[in-house]
PDB file of C-alpha atoms in Angstrom:
ATOM      1  CA  MET A   1      -4.238  -9.192  28.097  1.00 42.00           C
ATOM      2  CA  GLU A   2      -6.791 -10.318  25.473  1.00 44.00           C
ATOM      3  CA  MET A   3      -8.210  -7.784  22.987  1.00 43.00           C
ATOM      4  CA  THR A   4     -11.200  -7.818  20.108  1.00 44.00           C
ATOM      5  CA  GLN A   5     -11.285  -6.002  16.931  1.00 44.00           C
ATOM      6  CA  THR A   6     -12.828  -2.562  18.743  1.00 43.00           C
ATOM      7  CA  SER A   7     -11.353  -2.338  22.104  1.00 48.00           C
ATOM      8  CA  LYS A   8      -8.164  -0.742  20.635  1.00 72.00           C
ATOM      9  CA  THR A   9      -7.525   2.545  18.954  1.00 84.00           C
ATOM     10  CA  ASP A  10      -4.511   2.658  16.555  1.00 81.00           C
ATOM     11  CA  ASP A  11      -2.679   4.268  19.503  1.00 84.00           C
ATOM     12  CA  GLY A  12      -3.417   2.011  22.102  1.00 87.00           C
ATOM     13  CA  LEU A  13      -2.090  -0.598  19.556  1.00 88.00           C
ATOM     14  CA  VAL A  14       0.726   0.854  19.046  1.00 90.00           C
ATOM     15  CA  VAL A  15       1.366   0.602  22.846  1.00 91.00           C
ATOM     16  CA  GLU A  16       0.692  -2.543  23.248  1.00 91.00           C
ATOM     17  CA  LEU A  17       3.122  -3.468  19.710  1.00 90.00           C
ATOM     18  CA  GLN A  18       5.965  -2.026  21.565  1.00 91.00           C
ATOM     19  CA  ARG A  19       5.276  -4.271  24.415  1.00 92.00           C
ATOM     20  CA  ARG A  20       5.599  -6.375  22.203  1.00 92.00           C
ATOM     21  CA  ASN A  21       2.469  -7.896  22.852  1.00 90.00           C
ATOM     22  CA  ARG A  22       1.551 -10.840  19.984  1.00 90.00           C
ATOM     23  CA  ASP A  23      -2.021 -10.510  20.085  1.00 91.00           C
ATOM     24  CA  ALA A  24      -1.627  -6.184  19.036  1.00 90.00           C
ATOM     25  CA  MET A  25       0.231  -7.603  16.503  1.00 91.00           C
ATOM     26  CA  GLU A  26      -1.909  -9.868  14.921  1.00 92.00           C
ATOM     27  CA  GLU A  27      -5.181  -6.998  15.484  1.00 91.00           C
ATOM     28  CA  LEU A  28      -3.000  -5.028  13.408  1.00 91.00           C
ATOM     29  CA  TYR A  29      -2.501  -7.054  10.764  1.00 92.00           C
ATOM     30  CA  ASP A  30      -6.638  -7.363  10.761  1.00 91.00           C
ATOM     31  CA  ARG A  31      -6.945  -4.304  10.400  1.00 90.00           C
ATOM     32  CA  TYR A  32      -4.287  -3.529   7.581  1.00 92.00           C
ATOM     33  CA  GLY A  33      -3.215  -7.073   5.802  1.00 93.00           C
ATOM     34  CA  ARG A  34      -5.721  -6.149   3.346  1.00 93.00           C
ATOM     35  CA  LEU A  35      -5.514  -3.381   2.581  1.00 92.00           C
ATOM     36  CA  ALA A  36      -1.349  -3.733   2.025  1.00 93.00           C
ATOM     37  CA  PHE A  37      -1.717  -6.483  -0.086  1.00 94.00           C
ATOM     38  CA  SER A  38      -3.646  -4.618  -2.182  1.00 91.00           C
ATOM     39  CA  VAL A  39      -0.812  -1.589  -2.142  1.00 90.00           C
ATOM     40  CA  ILE A  40       1.624  -3.846  -2.940  1.00 92.00           C
ATOM     41  CA  LEU A  41      -0.462  -5.830  -5.765  1.00 91.00           C
ATOM     42  CA  ARG A  42      -1.237  -3.240  -7.244  1.00 89.00           C
ATOM     43  CA  MET A  43       2.889  -2.577  -8.129  1.00 89.00           C
ATOM     44  CA  VAL A  44       3.736  -6.174  -8.445  1.00 92.00           C
ATOM     45  CA  HIS A  45       1.249  -7.820 -10.818  1.00 90.00           C
ATOM     46  CA  ASP A  46       1.217 -10.893  -8.334  1.00 91.00           C
ATOM     47  CA  ALA A  47      -0.385 -12.431  -5.825  1.00 92.00           C
ATOM     48  CA  GLY A  48       1.949 -14.874  -4.348  1.00 92.00           C
ATOM     49  CA  ILE A  49       4.662 -12.616  -4.481  1.00 94.00           C
ATOM     50  CA  ALA A  50       2.192  -9.571  -2.539  1.00 93.00           C
ATOM     51  CA  GLU A  51       0.933 -11.907   0.212  1.00 94.00           C
ATOM     52  CA  ASP A  52       5.319 -12.694   0.763  1.00 94.00           C
ATOM     53  CA  LEU A  53       5.559  -8.824   0.716  1.00 96.00           C
ATOM     54  CA  VAL A  54       2.915  -8.294   3.175  1.00 95.00           C
ATOM     55  CA  GLN A  55       4.380 -11.142   5.765  1.00 94.00           C
ATOM     56  CA  GLU A  56       8.037  -8.672   5.242  1.00 94.00           C
ATOM     57  CA  THR A  57       5.928  -5.700   5.437  1.00 94.00           C
ATOM     58  CA  PHE A  58       4.505  -7.013   9.231  1.00 94.00           C
ATOM     59  CA  LEU A  59       7.649  -8.413  10.253  1.00 92.00           C
ATOM     60  CA  ARG A  60       9.446  -5.174   9.512  1.00 93.00           C
ATOM     61  CA  VAL A  61       6.817  -2.886  11.431  1.00 91.00           C
ATOM     62  CA  TRP A  62       7.003  -6.022  14.619  1.00 92.00           C
ATOM     63  CA  ASN A  63      11.044  -5.000  14.535  1.00 91.00           C
ATOM     64  CA  ARG A  64      10.898  -1.415  14.385  1.00 90.00           C
ATOM     65  CA  ILE A  65       7.901  -0.454  16.393  1.00 90.00           C
ATOM     66  CA  GLN A  66      10.035   1.283  18.796  1.00 88.00           C
ATOM     67  CA  PHE A  67      11.128   3.917  16.199  1.00 86.00           C
ATOM     68  CA  TYR A  68       8.077   4.682  14.833  1.00 85.00           C
ATOM     69  CA  ASP A  69       7.036   8.475  15.923  1.00 82.00           C
ATOM     70  CA  ALA A  70       2.960   9.412  15.947  1.00 80.00           C
ATOM     71  CA  SER A  71       3.868  12.838  15.651  1.00 79.00           C
ATOM     72  CA  LYS A  72       4.763  12.083  12.290  1.00 78.00           C
ATOM     73  CA  GLY A  73       0.921  10.311  11.509  1.00 78.00           C
ATOM     74  CA  ALA A  74      -1.012   7.308  11.956  1.00 84.00           C
ATOM     75  CA  ILE A  75       0.337   3.607  12.008  1.00 88.00           C
ATOM     76  CA  GLY A  76      -1.949   3.255   9.050  1.00 88.00           C
ATOM     77  CA  PRO A  77       0.025   5.270   6.367  1.00 87.00           C
ATOM     78  CA  TRP A  78       3.783   4.521   8.497  1.00 89.00           C
ATOM     79  CA  LEU A  79       2.864   0.938   7.472  1.00 92.00           C
ATOM     80  CA  LEU A  80       1.462   1.110   4.296  1.00 90.00           C
ATOM     81  CA  ALA A  81       4.838   3.369   3.389  1.00 88.00           C
ATOM     82  CA  ILE A  82       6.484   0.637   4.507  1.00 92.00           C
ATOM     83  CA  ALA A  83       4.888  -1.686   2.202  1.00 93.00           C
ATOM     84  CA  ARG A  84       5.147   0.797  -0.295  1.00 92.00           C
ATOM     85  CA  TYR A  85       8.748   0.534   0.064  1.00 91.00           C
ATOM     86  CA  ARG A  86       9.552  -3.267  -0.136  1.00 93.00           C
ATOM     87  CA  ALA A  87       7.392  -3.378  -3.179  1.00 92.00           C
ATOM     88  CA  ILE A  88       9.440  -0.986  -4.562  1.00 90.00           C
ATOM     89  CA  ASP A  89      12.376  -2.739  -3.178  1.00 89.00           C
ATOM     90  CA  TYR A  90      11.138  -6.128  -5.228  1.00 91.00           C
ATOM     91  CA  LEU A  91      11.046  -4.152  -8.488  1.00 89.00           C
ATOM     92  CA  ARG A  92      14.575  -3.205  -7.941  1.00 85.00           C
ATOM     93  CA  SER A  93      15.913  -6.702  -7.328  1.00 84.00           C
ATOM     94  CA  VAL A  94      13.740  -7.823 -10.183  1.00 82.00           C
ATOM     95  CA  ARG A  95      14.472  -5.612 -12.375  1.00 76.00           C
ATOM     96  CA  SER A  96      18.911  -6.152 -11.317  1.00 68.00           C
ATOM     97  CA  ARG A  97      17.801  -9.628 -12.245  1.00 65.00           C
ATOM     98  CA  ASN A  98      16.179  -9.251 -15.026  1.00 59.00           C
ATOM     99  CA  CYS A  99      17.344  -6.691 -17.957  1.00 50.00           C
ATOM    100  CA  HIS A 100      14.321  -7.074 -19.769  1.00 45.00           C
ATOM    101  CA  THR A 101      12.257  -5.137 -17.130  1.00 40.00           C
ATOM    102  CA  VAL A 102      11.418  -1.788 -17.946  1.00 45.00           C
ATOM    103  CA  ALA A 103      12.823   1.208 -16.647  1.00 44.00           C
ATOM    104  CA  TYR A 104      12.007   3.912 -14.815  1.00 46.00           C
ATOM    105  CA  ASP A 105      13.473   7.078 -13.267  1.00 51.00           C
ATOM    106  CA  GLU A 106      13.750   6.106  -9.703  1.00 50.00           C
ATOM    107  CA  ALA A 107      15.232   9.277  -8.929  1.00 48.00           C
ATOM    108  CA  GLU A 108      11.388  10.836  -9.370  1.00 52.00           C
ATOM    109  CA  ALA A 109      10.042   7.688  -8.164  1.00 57.00           C
ATOM    110  CA  ASP A 110      11.588   7.938  -4.822  1.00 52.00           C
ATOM    111  CA  ARG A 111      10.354  11.965  -4.846  1.00 53.00           C
ATOM    112  CA  ARG A 112       7.126  11.084  -5.837  1.00 60.00           C
ATOM    113  CA  SER A 113       7.051   8.660  -2.946  1.00 58.00           C
ATOM    114  CA  LEU A 114       8.359  10.426  -0.168  1.00 55.00           C
ATOM    115  CA  THR A 115       5.588  13.358  -1.622  1.00 58.00           C
ATOM    116  CA  ALA A 116       2.673  11.397  -1.180  1.00 60.00           C
ATOM    117  CA  GLU A 117       4.017   9.903   1.820  1.00 59.00           C
ATOM    118  CA  VAL A 118       4.495  13.659   3.570  1.00 56.00           C
ATOM    119  CA  ALA A 119       1.281  14.313   2.097  1.00 59.00           C
ATOM    120  CA  ALA A 120      -0.585  11.378   3.528  1.00 60.00           C
ATOM    121  CA  PHE A 121       0.874  11.481   7.298  1.00 59.00           C
ATOM    122  CA  GLU A 122      -0.019  15.292   7.008  1.00 64.00           C
ATOM    123  CA  ASN A 123      -3.912  14.292   5.945  1.00 68.00           C
ATOM    124  CA  GLY A 124      -3.579  11.633   8.473  1.00 69.00           C
ATOM    125  CA  ARG A 125      -3.609  14.000  11.337  1.00 73.00           C
ATOM    126  CA  ARG A 126      -6.341  16.171   9.998  1.00 77.00           C
ATOM    127  CA  VAL A 127      -8.490  12.746   9.230  1.00 76.00           C
ATOM    128  CA  ARG A 128      -8.128  11.917  12.582  1.00 77.00           C
ATOM    129  CA  ALA A 129      -8.957  14.567  14.425  1.00 81.00           C
ATOM    130  CA  ALA A 130     -12.631  14.722  11.642  1.00 84.00           C
ATOM    131  CA  MET A 131     -12.754  10.744  12.628  1.00 84.00           C
ATOM    132  CA  ARG A 132     -12.726  11.628  15.821  1.00 86.00           C
ATOM    133  CA  LYS A 133     -15.678  13.382  15.312  1.00 90.00           C
ATOM    134  CA  LEU A 134     -18.199  11.178  14.179  1.00 91.00           C
ATOM    135  CA  VAL A 135     -20.520   9.022  16.559  1.00 94.00           C
ATOM    136  CA  PRO A 136     -19.154   5.218  17.137  1.00 93.00           C
ATOM    137  CA  ASN A 137     -20.712   3.391  14.645  1.00 93.00           C
ATOM    138  CA  HIS A 138     -20.364   5.946  11.883  1.00 92.00           C
ATOM    139  CA  LEU A 139     -16.528   5.736  13.019  1.00 89.00           C
ATOM    140  CA  ARG A 140     -16.402   1.842  13.327  1.00 89.00           C
ATOM    141  CA  VAL A 141     -18.047   1.739   9.242  1.00 90.00           C
ATOM    142  CA  ILE A 142     -15.420   4.244   8.341  1.00 84.00           C
ATOM    143  CA  GLU A 143     -12.513   2.093   9.849  1.00 82.00           C
ATOM    144  CA  MET A 144     -14.059  -1.294   8.524  1.00 82.00           C
ATOM    145  CA  ALA A 145     -14.717  -0.168   5.055  1.00 78.00           C
ATOM    146  CA  TYR A 146     -11.268   1.758   4.342  1.00 72.00           C
ATOM    147  CA  PHE A 147      -9.045   0.390   6.914  1.00 69.00           C
ATOM    148  CA  GLU A 148      -9.868  -3.313   6.752  1.00 69.00           C
ATOM    149  CA  GLY A 149     -11.396  -3.248   2.849  1.00 74.00           C
ATOM    150  CA  LEU A 150     -14.814  -5.057   3.973  1.00 75.00           C
ATOM    151  CA  SER A 151     -18.118  -4.879   1.611  1.00 83.00           C
ATOM    152  CA  GLN A 152     -20.936  -3.381   3.069  1.00 84.00           C
ATOM    153  CA  VAL A 153     -21.991  -6.674   3.235  1.00 89.00           C
ATOM    154  CA  GLU A 154     -19.290  -7.508   5.478  1.00 87.00           C
ATOM    155  CA  VAL A 155     -19.576  -4.616   7.359  1.00 90.00           C
ATOM    156  CA  ALA A 156     -23.101  -5.200   8.633  1.00 92.00           C
ATOM    157  CA  GLU A 157     -22.879  -9.158   9.250  1.00 93.00           C
ATOM    158  CA  ARG A 158     -19.440  -8.468  11.146  1.00 92.00           C
ATOM    159  CA  MET A 159     -21.886  -5.015  13.321  1.00 94.00           C
ATOM    160  CA  GLY A 160     -25.177  -7.381  13.219  1.00 95.00           C
ATOM    161  CA  GLN A 161     -26.932  -4.972  11.503  1.00 94.00           C
ATOM    162  CA  PRO A 162     -29.264  -4.387   8.258  1.00 94.00           C
ATOM    163  CA  LEU A 163     -27.268  -3.856   5.593  1.00 91.00           C
ATOM    164  CA  GLY A 164     -29.786  -0.643   5.137  1.00 92.00           C
ATOM    165  CA  THR A 165     -28.334   0.640   8.032  1.00 94.00           C
ATOM    166  CA  VAL A 166     -24.672   0.098   7.076  1.00 92.00           C
ATOM    167  CA  LYS A 167     -25.419   2.554   4.185  1.00 90.00           C
ATOM    168  CA  SER A 168     -27.025   4.914   5.701  1.00 92.00           C
ATOM    169  CA  TRP A 169     -24.430   4.918   8.362  1.00 93.00           C
ATOM    170  CA  VAL A 170     -21.725   5.616   5.543  1.00 88.00           C
ATOM    171  CA  ARG A 171     -23.072   8.151   3.990  1.00 89.00           C
ATOM    172  CA  MET A 172     -23.999  10.210   6.970  1.00 91.00           C
ATOM    173  CA  ALA A 173     -19.984   9.572   8.410  1.00 88.00           C
ATOM    174  CA  ILE A 174     -18.493  10.554   4.713  1.00 84.00           C
ATOM    175  CA  ARG A 175     -21.015  13.532   4.691  1.00 87.00           C
ATOM    176  CA  ARG A 176     -19.901  14.615   7.715  1.00 87.00           C
ATOM    177  CA  LEU A 177     -16.156  13.966   7.568  1.00 82.00           C
ATOM    178  CA  ARG A 178     -16.462  16.127   4.204  1.00 83.00           C
ATOM    179  CA  GLU A 179     -17.570  18.931   6.734  1.00 84.00           C
ATOM    180  CA  GLU A 180     -14.693  18.665   8.433  1.00 81.00           C
ATOM    181  CA  LEU A 181     -12.398  18.787   5.388  1.00 76.00           C
ATOM    182  CA  VAL A 182     -13.579  19.476   2.377  1.00 70.00           C
ATOM    183  CA  PRO A 183     -12.921  22.929   3.225  1.00 58.00           C
ATOM    184  CA  GLU A 184      -9.422  22.980   3.261  1.00 49.00           C
ATOM    185  CA  GLY A 185      -9.432  20.864   0.034  1.00 45.00           C
ATOM    186  CA  ALA A 186      -8.052  17.804   1.734  1.00 42.00           C
ATOM    187  CA  PHE A 187     -10.286  15.064   1.395  1.00 41.00           C
ATOM    188  CA  SER A 188     -11.989  13.791  -1.688  1.00 45.00           C
ATOM    189  CA  VAL A 189     -13.751  10.476  -0.830  1.00 44.00           C
ATOM    190  CA  GLN A 190     -15.141   8.331  -3.653  1.00 44.00           C
ATOM    191  CA  ARG A 191     -17.173   5.133  -2.129  1.00 42.00           C
ATOM    192  CA  SER A 192     -15.456   2.786  -4.563  1.00 42.00           C
ATOM    193  CA  ALA A 193     -12.303   3.789  -2.890  1.00 43.00           C
ATOM    194  CA  ILE A 194     -13.433   2.738   0.938  1.00 43.00           C
ATOM    195  CA  GLY A 195     -14.753  -0.435  -0.645  1.00 45.00           C
ATOM    196  CA  PHE A 196     -18.348   0.040  -0.746  1.00 44.00           C
ATOM    197  CA  ARG A 197     -19.845  -0.410  -4.892  1.00 40.00           C
TER     198      ARG A 197
END
């Protein structure tokens, strides 16, 4: 079964991944690979190592997809949590090999990471519910910018739409998401955070 970029939701991808569909893994990588890379790169500060850790992250997702529990949050935050843990494991191994590495309080780092992960899963549920209320074009531009890390120009090219149209869709989508989420205080979007400058 061939899948297009827009043919599967994240939940649909999970089903296909659990059926061991390699095309679904490629699509998951297309959606989250750049974002996982940027999360890891910010932690390890080395592009080559970040690329290796991204590969390890996706291999781990492939090997552990049967244990994924959608009731605890979306696949994106779960995958990014795995990416963060791969980076933390790498930094710990470097620290143990190199006594010059700046020490940090592991317990505090783990606590912060766990707190952030729990918050991300809870916010993920609310964000998914709000995103389901977006019209299809607005949803797609947010997915492409936020989850795939594309610029406005790249989104416009991929969708075959004028840049001005894409900018309008982004503004309307962000406004709608704010209306849904800000009253509860869980959503703060900065344009630069989703790849729009």
